[in-house]
Short mmCIF file of C-alpha atoms in Angstrom, two decimals:
data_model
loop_
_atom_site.label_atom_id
_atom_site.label_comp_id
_atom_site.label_asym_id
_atom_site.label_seq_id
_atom_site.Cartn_x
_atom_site.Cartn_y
_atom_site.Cartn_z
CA UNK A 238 129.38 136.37 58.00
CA UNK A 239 128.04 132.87 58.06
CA UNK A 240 126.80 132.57 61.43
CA UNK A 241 122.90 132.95 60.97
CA UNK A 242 121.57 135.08 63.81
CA UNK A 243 117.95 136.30 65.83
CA UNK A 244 117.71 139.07 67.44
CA UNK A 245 114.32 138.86 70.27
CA UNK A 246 113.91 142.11 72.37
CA UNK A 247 114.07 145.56 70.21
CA UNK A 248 114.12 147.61 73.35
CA UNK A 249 116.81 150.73 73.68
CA UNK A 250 119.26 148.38 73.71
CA UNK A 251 118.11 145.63 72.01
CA UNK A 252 117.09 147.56 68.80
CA UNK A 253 120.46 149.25 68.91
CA UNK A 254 121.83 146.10 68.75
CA UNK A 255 119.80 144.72 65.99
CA UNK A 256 120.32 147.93 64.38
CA UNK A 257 123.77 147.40 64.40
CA UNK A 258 123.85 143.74 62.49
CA UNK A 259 121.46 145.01 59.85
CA UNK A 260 123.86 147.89 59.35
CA UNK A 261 126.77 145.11 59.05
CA UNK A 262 124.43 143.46 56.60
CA UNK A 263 123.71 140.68 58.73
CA UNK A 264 120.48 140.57 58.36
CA UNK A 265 119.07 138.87 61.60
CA UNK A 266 115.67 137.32 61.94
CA UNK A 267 113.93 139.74 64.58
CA UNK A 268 111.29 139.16 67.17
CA UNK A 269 109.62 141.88 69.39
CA UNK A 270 106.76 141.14 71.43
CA UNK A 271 105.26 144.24 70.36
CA UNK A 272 105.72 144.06 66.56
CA UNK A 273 105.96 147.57 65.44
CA UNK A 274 109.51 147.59 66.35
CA UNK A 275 110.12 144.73 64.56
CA UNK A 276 109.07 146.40 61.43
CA UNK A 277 110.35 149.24 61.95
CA UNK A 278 114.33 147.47 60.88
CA UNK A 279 112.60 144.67 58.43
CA UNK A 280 113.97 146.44 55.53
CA UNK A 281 117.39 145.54 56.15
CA UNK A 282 116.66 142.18 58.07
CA UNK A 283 116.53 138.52 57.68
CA UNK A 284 112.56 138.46 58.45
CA UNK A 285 110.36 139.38 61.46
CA UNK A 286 108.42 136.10 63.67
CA UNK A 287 105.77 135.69 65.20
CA UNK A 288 107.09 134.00 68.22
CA UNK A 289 110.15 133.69 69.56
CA UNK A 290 111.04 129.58 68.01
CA UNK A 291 109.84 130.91 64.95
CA UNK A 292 112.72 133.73 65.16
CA UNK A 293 115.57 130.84 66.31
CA UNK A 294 114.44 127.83 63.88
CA UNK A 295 117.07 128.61 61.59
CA UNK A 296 119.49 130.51 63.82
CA UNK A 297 123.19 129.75 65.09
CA UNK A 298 123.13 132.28 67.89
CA UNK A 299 119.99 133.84 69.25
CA UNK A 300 120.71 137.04 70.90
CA UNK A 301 118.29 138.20 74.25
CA UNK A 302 118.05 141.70 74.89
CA UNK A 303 115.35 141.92 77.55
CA UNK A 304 114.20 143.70 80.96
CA UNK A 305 113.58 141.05 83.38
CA UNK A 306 113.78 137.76 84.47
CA UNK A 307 110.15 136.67 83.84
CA UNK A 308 111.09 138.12 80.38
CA UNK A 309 113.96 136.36 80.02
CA UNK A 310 112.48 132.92 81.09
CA UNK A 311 108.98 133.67 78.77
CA UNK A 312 111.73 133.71 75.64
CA UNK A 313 113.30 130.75 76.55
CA UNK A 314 110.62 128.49 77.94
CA UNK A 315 107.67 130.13 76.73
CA UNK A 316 105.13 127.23 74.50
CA UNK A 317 106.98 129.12 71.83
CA UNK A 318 109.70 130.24 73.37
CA UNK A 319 113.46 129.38 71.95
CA UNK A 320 113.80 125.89 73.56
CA UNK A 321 110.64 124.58 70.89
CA UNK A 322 112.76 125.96 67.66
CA UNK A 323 115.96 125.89 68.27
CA UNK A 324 118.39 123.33 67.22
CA UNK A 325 120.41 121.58 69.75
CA UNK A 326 123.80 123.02 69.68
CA UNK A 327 122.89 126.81 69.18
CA UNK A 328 124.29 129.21 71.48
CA UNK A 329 121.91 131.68 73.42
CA UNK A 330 124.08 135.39 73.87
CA UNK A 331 122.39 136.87 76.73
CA UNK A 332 122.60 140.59 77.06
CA UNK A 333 119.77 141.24 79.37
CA UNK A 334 120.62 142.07 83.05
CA UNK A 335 119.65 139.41 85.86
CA UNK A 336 121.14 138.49 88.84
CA UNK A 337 124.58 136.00 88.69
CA UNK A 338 122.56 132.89 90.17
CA UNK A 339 119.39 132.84 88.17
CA UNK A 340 122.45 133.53 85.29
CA UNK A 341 123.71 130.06 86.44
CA UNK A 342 120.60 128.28 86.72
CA UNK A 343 119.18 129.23 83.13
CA UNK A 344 122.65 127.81 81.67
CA UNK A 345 122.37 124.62 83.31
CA UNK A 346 118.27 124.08 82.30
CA UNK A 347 119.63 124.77 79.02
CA UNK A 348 122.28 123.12 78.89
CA UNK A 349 120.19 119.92 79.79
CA UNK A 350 118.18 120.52 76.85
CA UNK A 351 121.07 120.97 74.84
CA UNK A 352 121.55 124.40 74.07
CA UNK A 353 124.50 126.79 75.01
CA UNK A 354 124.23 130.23 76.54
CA UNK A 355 126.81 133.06 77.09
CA UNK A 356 126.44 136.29 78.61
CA UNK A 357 127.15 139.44 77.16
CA UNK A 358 126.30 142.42 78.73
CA UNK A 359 126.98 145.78 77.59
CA UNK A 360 128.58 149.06 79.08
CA UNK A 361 126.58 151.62 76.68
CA UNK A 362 123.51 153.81 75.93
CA UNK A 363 121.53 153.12 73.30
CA UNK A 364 123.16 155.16 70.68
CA UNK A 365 126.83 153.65 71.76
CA UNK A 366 124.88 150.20 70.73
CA UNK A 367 123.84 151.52 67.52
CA UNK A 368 127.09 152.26 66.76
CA UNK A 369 128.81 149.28 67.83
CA UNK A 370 130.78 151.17 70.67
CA UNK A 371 129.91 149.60 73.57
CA UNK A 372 131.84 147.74 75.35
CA UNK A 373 130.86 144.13 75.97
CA UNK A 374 131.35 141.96 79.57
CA UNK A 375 131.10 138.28 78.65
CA UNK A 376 131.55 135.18 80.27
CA UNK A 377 131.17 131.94 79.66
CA UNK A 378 132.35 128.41 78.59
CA UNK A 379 135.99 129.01 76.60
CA UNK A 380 134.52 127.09 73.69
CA UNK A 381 131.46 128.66 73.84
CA UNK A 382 132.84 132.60 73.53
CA UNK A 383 135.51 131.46 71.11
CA UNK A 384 132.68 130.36 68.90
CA UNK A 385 130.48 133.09 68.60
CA UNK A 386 133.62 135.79 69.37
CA UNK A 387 133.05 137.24 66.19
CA UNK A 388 129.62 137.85 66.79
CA UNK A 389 130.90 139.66 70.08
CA UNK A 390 133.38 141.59 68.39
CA UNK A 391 131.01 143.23 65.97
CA UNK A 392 128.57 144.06 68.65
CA UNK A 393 131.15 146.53 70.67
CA UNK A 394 134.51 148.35 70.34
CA UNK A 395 135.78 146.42 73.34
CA UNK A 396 135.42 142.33 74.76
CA UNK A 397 136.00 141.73 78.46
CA UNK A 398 135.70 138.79 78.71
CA UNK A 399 135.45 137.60 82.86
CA UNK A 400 135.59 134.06 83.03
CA UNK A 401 132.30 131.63 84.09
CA UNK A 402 128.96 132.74 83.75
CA UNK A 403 128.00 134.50 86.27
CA UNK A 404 130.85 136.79 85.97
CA UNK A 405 129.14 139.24 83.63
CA UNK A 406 126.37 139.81 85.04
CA UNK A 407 128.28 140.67 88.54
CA UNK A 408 130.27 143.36 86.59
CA UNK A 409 127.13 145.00 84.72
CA UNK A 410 125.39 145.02 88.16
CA UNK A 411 128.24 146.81 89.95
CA UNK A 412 128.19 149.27 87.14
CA UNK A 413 124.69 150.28 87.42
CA UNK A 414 125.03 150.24 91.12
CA UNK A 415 127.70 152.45 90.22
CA UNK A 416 125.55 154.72 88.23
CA UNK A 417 122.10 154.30 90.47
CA UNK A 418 124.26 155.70 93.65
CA UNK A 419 126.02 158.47 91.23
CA UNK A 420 122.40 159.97 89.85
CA UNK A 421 120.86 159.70 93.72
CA UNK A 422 123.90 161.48 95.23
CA UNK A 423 123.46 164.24 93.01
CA UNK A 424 120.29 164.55 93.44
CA UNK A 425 120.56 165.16 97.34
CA UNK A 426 123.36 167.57 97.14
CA UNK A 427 121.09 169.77 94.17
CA UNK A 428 118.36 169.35 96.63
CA UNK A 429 120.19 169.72 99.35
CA UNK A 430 121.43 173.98 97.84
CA UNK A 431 118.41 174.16 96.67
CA UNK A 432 116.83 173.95 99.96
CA UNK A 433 119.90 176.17 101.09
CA UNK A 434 119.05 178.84 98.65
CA UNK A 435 121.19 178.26 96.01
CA UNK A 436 119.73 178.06 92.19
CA UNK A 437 119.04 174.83 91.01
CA UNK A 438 120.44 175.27 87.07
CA UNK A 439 123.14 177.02 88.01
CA UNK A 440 124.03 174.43 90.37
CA UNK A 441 123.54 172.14 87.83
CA UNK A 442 125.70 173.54 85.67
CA UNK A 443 128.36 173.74 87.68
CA UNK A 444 128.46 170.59 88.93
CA UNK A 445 128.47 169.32 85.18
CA UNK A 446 131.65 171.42 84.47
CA UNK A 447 133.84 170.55 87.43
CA UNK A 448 136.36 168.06 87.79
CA UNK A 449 133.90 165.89 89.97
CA UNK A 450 131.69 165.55 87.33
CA UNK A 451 132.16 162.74 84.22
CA UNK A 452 130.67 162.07 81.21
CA UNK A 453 128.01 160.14 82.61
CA UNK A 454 127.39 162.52 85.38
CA UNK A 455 127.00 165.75 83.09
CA UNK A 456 124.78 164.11 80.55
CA UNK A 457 122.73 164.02 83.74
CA UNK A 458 123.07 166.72 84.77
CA UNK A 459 121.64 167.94 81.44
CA UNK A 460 118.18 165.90 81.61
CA UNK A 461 117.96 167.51 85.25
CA UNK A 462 118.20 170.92 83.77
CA UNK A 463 115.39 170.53 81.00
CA UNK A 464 113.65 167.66 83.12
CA UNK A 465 113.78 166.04 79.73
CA UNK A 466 113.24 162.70 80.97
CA UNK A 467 112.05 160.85 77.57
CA UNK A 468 113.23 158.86 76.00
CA UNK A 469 114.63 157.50 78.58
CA UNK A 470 118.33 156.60 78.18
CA UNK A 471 118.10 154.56 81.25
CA UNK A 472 114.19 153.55 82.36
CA UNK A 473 113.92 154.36 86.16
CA UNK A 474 112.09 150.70 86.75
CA UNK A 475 114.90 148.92 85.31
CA UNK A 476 117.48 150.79 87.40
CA UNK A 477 115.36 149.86 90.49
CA UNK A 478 115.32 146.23 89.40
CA UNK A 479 119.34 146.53 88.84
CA UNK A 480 120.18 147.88 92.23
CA UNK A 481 117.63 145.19 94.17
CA UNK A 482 119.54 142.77 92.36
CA UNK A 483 122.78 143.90 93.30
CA UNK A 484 121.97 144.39 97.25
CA UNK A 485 120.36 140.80 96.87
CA UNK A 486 123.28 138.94 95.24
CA UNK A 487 125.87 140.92 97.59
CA UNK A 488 123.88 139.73 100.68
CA UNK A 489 124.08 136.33 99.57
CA UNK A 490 127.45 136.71 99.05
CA UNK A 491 127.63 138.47 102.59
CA UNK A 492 128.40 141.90 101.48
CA UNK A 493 126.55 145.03 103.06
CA UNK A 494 125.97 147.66 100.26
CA UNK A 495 124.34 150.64 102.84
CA UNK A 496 125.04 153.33 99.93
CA UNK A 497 123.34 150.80 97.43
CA UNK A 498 120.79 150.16 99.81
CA UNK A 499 119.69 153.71 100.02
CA UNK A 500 119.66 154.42 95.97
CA UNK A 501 117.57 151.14 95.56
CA UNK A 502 114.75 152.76 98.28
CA UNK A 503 114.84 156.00 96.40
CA UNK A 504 114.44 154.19 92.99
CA UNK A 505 111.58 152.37 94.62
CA UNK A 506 110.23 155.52 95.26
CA UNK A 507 110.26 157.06 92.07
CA UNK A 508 108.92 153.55 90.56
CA UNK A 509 105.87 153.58 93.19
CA UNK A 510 104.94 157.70 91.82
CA UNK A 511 104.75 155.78 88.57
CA UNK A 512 107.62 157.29 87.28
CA UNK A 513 108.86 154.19 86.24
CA UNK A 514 109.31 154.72 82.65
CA UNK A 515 111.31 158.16 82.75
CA UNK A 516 114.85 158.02 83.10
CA UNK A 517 116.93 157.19 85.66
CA UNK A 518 117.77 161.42 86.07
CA UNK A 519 114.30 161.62 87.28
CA UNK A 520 115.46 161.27 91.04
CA UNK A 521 115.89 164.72 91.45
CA UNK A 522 112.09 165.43 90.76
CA UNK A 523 111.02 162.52 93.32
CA UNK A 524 113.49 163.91 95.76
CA UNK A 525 112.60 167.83 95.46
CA UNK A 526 108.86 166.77 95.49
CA UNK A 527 109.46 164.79 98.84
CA UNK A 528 111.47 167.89 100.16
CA UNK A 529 108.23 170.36 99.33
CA UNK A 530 106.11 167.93 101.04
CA UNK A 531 108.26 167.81 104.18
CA UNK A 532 108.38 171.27 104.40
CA UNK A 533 104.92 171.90 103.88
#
């Protein structure tokens, strides 16, 4: 490995990632806005910053691994954000999951200010990550992924790659649309025997076991049955920021996503309880809760 790398964002996915190159020996320069997670890998790692130019000063390819889009653009424009210590010419690999336009925009401001960005988002859990067996959606300039394929390659089993930017992030957002409108529909069919009398586990169970089930779907199913809902695999707030995106970018692109619709209200639901921070399973509590307090 020559390429020198940063890793900023140690979140679930993030610090699976990071995980990952220090277990390859890579030893990337991490940043974490809260530090302790930072440490936590320093061990095995190239150093921790203070700030995110301090983490790309040296670096060939900063990697992003963060929640938002006021996240993303604090990291990159931020008084010490990667645009005041990185050199021109470094390439920006952008995991975290925004819509496809503000995708577009970022690469053009940076672009003008002479960096390079290319989006890689990931189908995987945080363990997958760890392991390097997720599969990675990227997209961006030819010369750009050829360049920092390796770097790809070692992240996940499998490389999609989609074409422009833009491309990824459309993909990772119909996936967790995917997912958002899986978890809710379960949800209102358990609720929906419960309320007819049937028992909730055993439902559960069965649903899990049955050839409309997957592997997504049962693991699910599992958190439902021992409401264990942290860690979170999948944070509640950041599947109700995934599925607004989605119903936004589709409706710009004139699409009507009714199903989508629906699974972004009920996340918005279980966000407003402040339930935001369990995982995305958690819909079944928010909806059986709501059902008690109709009934009552």
């Amino acid at each position: 490995m020559t390429k020198k790398v940063a890793c900023l964002g140690l979140g679930g996915m993030g610090g699976g990632i990071a995980g990952r190159l220090c277990d390859l020996d890579w030893a990337p320069v991490l940043y974490n806005r809260s530090r302790d997670k930072a440490e936590a890998l320093s061990a095995r790692a190239g150093g921790v910053a203070d700030t995110p130019a301090q983490a790309v000063a040296s670096a060939d390819v900063a990697l992003l691994s963060l929640a938002d889009e006021p996240s993303v653009d604090a990291v990159l424009f931020g008084p010490d954000g990667i645009v005041a210590g990185m050199r021109p010419g470094g390439i920006v690999i952008d995991m975290s999951t925004v819509s496809p336009a503000y995708s577009r925009r970022v690469t053009r401001q940076l672009g003008e200010l002479g960096l390079r960005r290319v989006e890689a988002n990931l189908v995987a859990n945080p363990m997958q990550a760890r392991a390097g067996d997720a599969r990675v959606l990227a997209a961006g300039a030819p010369e750009d992924l050829d360049e920092v394929r390796d770097v790809l390659k070692a992240i996940g089993r499998q490389l999609v790659e989609l074409g422009p930017v833009g491309a990824a992030s459309t993909m990772k957002l119909a996936f967790n649309a995917l997912l958002g409108s899986q978890v809710v529909a379960l949800a209102e069919v358990v609720n929906y025997g419960v309320e007819a009398g049937l028992d909730r586990d055993l439902m559960l169970r069965t649903i899990a076991e049955s050839a409309f089930s997957s592997l997504v779907m049962s693991h699910r199913c599992q958190l439902m049955i021992e409401e264990r809902y942290q860690p979170a695999g999948f944070r509640s707030v950041l599947m109700e920021k995934d599925l607004r995106l989605t119903v936004n970018d589709a409706a710009d692109q004139g699409v009507g996503l009714p199903v989508i619709s629906t699974a972004a209200r009920r996340y918005h639901q279980v966000v407003a309880a402040g339930d935001g921070d369990l995982d995305a399973a958690a819909v079944l509590s928010q909806q059986l809760k709501d059902a008690g307090e109709i009934a009552a």
